[in-house]
Short mmCIF file of C-alpha atoms in Angstrom, two decimals:
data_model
loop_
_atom_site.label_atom_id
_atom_site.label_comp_id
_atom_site.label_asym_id
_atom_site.label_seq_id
_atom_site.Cartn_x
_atom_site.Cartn_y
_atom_site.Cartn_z
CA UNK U 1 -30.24 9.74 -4.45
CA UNK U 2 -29.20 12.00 -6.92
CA UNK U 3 -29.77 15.13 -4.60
CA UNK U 4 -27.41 13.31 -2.55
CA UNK U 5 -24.87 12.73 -5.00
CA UNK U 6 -25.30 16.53 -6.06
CA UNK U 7 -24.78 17.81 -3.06
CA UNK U 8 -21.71 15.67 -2.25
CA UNK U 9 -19.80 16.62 -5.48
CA UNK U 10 -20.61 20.68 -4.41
CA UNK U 11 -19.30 19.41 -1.01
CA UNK U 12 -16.09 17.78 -2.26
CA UNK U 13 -15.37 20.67 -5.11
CA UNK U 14 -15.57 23.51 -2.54
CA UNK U 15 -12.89 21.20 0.13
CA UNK U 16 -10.14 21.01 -3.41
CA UNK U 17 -10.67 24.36 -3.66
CA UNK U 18 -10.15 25.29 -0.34
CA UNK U 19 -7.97 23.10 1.03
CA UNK U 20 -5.35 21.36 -1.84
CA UNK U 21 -2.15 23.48 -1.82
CA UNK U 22 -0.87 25.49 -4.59
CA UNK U 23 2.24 23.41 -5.21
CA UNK U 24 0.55 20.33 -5.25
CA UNK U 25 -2.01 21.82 -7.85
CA UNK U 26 0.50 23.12 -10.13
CA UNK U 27 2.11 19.57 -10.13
CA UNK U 28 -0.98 17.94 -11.39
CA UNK U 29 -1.22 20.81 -13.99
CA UNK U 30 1.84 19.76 -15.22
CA UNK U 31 1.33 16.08 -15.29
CA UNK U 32 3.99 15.73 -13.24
CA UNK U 33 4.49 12.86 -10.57
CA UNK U 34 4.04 14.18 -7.03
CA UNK U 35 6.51 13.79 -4.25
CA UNK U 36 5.87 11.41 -1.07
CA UNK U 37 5.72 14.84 0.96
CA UNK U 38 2.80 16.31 -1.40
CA UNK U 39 1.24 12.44 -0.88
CA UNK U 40 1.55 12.33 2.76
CA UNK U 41 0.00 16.24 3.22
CA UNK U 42 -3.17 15.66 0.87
CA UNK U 43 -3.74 12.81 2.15
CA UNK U 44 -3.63 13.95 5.79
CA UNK U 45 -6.10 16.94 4.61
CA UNK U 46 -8.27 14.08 3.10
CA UNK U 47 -8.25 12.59 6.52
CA UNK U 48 -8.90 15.17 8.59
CA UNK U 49 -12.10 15.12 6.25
CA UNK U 50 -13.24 11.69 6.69
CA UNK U 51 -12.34 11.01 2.90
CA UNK U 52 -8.81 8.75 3.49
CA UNK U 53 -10.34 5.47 3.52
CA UNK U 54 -13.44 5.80 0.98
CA UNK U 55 -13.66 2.34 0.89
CA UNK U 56 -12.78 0.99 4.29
CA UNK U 57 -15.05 0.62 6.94
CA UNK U 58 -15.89 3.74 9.73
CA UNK U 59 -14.60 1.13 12.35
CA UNK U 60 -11.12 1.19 10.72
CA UNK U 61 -11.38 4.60 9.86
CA UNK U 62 -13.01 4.62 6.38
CA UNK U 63 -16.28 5.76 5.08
CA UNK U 64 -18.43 3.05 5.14
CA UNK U 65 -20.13 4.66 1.73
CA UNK U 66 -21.56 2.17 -0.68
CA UNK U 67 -19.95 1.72 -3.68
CA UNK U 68 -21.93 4.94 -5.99
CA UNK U 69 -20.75 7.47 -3.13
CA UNK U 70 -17.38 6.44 -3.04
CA UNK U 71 -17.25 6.81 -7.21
CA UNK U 72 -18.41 10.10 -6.73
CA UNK U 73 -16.21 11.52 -4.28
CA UNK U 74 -13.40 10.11 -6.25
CA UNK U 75 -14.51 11.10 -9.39
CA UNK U 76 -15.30 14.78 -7.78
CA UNK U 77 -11.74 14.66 -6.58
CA UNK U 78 -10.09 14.13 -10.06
CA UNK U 79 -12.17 17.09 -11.87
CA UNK U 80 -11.12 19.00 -8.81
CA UNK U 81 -7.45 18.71 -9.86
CA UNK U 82 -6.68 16.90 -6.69
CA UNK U 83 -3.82 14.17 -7.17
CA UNK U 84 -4.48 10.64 -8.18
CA UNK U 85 -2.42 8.84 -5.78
CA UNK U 86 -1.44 5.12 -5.98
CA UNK U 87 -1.66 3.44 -2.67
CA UNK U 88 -1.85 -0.54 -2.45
CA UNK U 89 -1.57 0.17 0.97
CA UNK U 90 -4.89 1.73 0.85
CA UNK U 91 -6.30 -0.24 -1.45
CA UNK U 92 -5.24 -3.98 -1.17
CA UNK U 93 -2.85 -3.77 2.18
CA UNK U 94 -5.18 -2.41 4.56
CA UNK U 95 -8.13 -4.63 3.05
CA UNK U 96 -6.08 -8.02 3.45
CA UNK U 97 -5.47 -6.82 6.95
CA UNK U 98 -8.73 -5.72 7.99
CA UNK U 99 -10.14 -9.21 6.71
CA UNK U 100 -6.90 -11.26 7.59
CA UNK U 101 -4.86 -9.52 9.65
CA UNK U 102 -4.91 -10.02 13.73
CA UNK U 103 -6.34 -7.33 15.81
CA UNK U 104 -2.73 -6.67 17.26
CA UNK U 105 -1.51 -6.37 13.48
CA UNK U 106 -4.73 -4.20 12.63
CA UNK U 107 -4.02 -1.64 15.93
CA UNK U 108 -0.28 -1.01 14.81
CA UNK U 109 -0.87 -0.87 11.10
CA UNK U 110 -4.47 0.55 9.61
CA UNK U 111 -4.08 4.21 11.44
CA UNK U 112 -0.90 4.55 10.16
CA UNK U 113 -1.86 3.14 6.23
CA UNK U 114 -4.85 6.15 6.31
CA UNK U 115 -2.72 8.96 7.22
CA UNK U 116 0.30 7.85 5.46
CA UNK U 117 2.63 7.94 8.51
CA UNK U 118 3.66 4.26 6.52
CA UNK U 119 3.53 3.65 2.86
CA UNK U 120 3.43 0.33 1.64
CA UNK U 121 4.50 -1.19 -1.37
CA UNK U 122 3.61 -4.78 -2.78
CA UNK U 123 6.76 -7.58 -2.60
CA UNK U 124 5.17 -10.11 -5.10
CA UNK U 125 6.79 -10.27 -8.31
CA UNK U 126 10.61 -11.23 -8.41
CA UNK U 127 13.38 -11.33 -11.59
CA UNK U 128 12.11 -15.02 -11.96
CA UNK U 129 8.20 -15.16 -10.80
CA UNK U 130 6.33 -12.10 -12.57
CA UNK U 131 3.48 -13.73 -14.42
CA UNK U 132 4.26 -17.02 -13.34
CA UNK U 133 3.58 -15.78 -9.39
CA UNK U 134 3.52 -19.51 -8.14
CA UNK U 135 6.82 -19.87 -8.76
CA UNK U 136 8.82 -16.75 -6.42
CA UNK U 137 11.39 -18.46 -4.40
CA UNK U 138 12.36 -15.69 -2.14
CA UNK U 139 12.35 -17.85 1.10
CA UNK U 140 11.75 -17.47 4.95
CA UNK U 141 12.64 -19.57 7.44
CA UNK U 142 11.71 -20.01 10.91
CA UNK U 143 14.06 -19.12 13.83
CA UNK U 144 12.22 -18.94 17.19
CA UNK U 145 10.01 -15.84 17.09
CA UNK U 146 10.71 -15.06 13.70
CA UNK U 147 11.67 -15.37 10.07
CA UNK U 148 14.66 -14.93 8.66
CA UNK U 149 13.82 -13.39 5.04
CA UNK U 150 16.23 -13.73 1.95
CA UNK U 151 15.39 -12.87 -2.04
CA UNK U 152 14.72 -10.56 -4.49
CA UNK U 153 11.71 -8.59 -5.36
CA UNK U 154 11.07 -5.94 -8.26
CA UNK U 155 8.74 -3.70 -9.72
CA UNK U 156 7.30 -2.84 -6.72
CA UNK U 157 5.53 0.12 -7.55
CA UNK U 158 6.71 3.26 -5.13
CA UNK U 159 8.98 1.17 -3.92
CA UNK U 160 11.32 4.49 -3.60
CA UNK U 161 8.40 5.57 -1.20
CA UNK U 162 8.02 2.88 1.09
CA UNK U 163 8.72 1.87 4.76
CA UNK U 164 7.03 -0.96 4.28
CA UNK U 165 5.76 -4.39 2.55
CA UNK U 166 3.23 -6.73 2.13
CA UNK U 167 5.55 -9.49 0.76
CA UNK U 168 4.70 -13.48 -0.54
CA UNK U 169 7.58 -15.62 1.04
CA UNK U 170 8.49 -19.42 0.48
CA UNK U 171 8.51 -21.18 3.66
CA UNK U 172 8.29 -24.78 2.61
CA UNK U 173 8.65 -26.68 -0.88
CA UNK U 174 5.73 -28.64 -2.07
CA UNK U 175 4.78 -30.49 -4.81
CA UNK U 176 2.10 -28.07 -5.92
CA UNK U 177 3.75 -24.72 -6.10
CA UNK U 178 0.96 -22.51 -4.99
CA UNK U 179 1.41 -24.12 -1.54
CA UNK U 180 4.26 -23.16 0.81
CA UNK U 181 3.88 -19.81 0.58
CA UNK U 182 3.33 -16.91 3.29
CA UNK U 183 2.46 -13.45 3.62
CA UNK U 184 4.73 -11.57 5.68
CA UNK U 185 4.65 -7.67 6.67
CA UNK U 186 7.91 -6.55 6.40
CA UNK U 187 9.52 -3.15 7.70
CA UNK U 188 11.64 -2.15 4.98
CA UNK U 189 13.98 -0.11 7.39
CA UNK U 190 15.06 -3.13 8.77
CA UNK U 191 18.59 -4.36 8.65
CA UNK U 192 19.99 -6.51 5.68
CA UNK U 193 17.09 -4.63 3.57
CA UNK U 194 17.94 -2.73 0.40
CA UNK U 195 15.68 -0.59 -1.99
CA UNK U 196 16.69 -0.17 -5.27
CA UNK U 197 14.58 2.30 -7.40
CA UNK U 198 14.13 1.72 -11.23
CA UNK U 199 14.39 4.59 -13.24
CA UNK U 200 12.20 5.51 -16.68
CA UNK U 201 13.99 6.42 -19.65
CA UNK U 202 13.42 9.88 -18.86
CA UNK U 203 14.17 9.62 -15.45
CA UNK U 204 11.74 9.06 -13.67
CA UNK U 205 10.77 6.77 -10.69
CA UNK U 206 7.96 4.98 -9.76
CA UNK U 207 9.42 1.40 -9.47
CA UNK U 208 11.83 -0.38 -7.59
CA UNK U 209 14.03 -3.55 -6.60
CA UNK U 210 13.88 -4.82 -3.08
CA UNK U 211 16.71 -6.98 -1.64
CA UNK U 212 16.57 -9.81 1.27
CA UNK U 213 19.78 -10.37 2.87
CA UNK U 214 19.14 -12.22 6.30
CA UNK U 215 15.98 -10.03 7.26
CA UNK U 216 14.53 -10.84 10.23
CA UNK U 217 10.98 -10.64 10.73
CA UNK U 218 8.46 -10.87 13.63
CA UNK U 219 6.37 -14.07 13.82
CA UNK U 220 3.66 -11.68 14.98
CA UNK U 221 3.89 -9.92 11.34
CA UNK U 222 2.67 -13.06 9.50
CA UNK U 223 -0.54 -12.63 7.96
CA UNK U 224 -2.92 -15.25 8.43
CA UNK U 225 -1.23 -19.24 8.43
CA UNK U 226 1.84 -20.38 7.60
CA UNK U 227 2.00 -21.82 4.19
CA UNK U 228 -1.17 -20.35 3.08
CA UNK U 229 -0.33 -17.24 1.27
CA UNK U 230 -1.56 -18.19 -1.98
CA UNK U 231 -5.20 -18.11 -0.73
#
């Protein structure tokens, strides 16, 4: 109702004002890009509210709003002069894994995407596959209990942040190129792993250039079937 929505926007006004710290504020003043550090401690703050995961479900530690509340507390959060922070983690990582994911994979990975103990970044596009997405050819092949990674990605946005990535892998050649493809989670600490950032013009980062050499990953980090990424 629109008392409702009145009294959540006083509600989520009065928490900014109280609660968002004076650096952070001054950076988004600025129009400046903030660090992973002033990420990770508003976000925490927006957790400790119940506000992390607007539109996740309560049983993964989200809201569970419909679609209008969730517009307004983001909305409120903006004209608050909160941050606007970019998290595929939040908001296509967690989803894929909450719908795809296994419940061992959902245990170790959704607490930690909420409160931004990991940040995740998005391993599709590579030098040779950006628009053309069907045709990546960083591979993975199986070993045992797991897969042995090698290829380039770039423009992963925050790349420079993250510990971690969602990543499309090709584990078999077919004759239709959408098929043979996997989804793999990949820790991006891991040995034979190398993040490259991308600077702006001016300086800047925000992208970066992720490199495969002989990564070993956990079978039990696949996300859904083998070869059926694409979907």
């Amino acid at each position: 109702s629109d008392n409702e929505a009145a009294a959540l926007r006083n509600e989520v006004r009065s928490f900014v004002e109280k609660n968002l710290p004076a650096d952070i504020r001054a950076t988004v003043e600025a129009k400046r890009l903030i660090s992973r550090e002033q990420a990770q401690r508003w976000q925490r703050q927006l957790n400790a509210a119940g506000w992390a995961a607007p539109g996740w479900p309560k049983k993964f530690g989200g809201t569970g709003w419909p679609l209008v509340k969730q517009a307004v507390l983001q909305e409120e959060l903006l004209l608050s002069g909160a941050p606007a922070i970019e998290s595929l983690g939040l908001g296509t990582i967690g989803p894929t894994i909450i719908r795809h994911g296994t419940e061992d994979q959902q245990t170790r990975f959704l607490d930690r995407i909420v409160n931004f103990d990991d940040y995740w970044c998005q391993a599709y596009s590579e030098p040779g596959a950006g628009s053309d997405l069907a045709s990546l050819t960083c591979a993975a092949r199986r070993e045992g209990d797991h897969y042995i990674v090698n290829g380039t990605k770039i423009w992963q946005s925050h790349g420079h942040w993250a510990n971690r990535a969602l990543a499309l892998v090709r584990t078999s050649q077919e004759k239709r190129k959408q098929e043979g493809i996997t989804v793999l989670l990949i820790d991006l600490t891991a040995p034979g792993v190398t993040v490259r950032p991308i600077k702006f013009v001016n300086g800047t980062l925000f992208h970066s250039e992720l490199f495969f050499d002989d990564v070993r990953v956990p079978g039990a980090d696949r996300v859904g079937e083998e070869g059926e990424g694409w979907a």
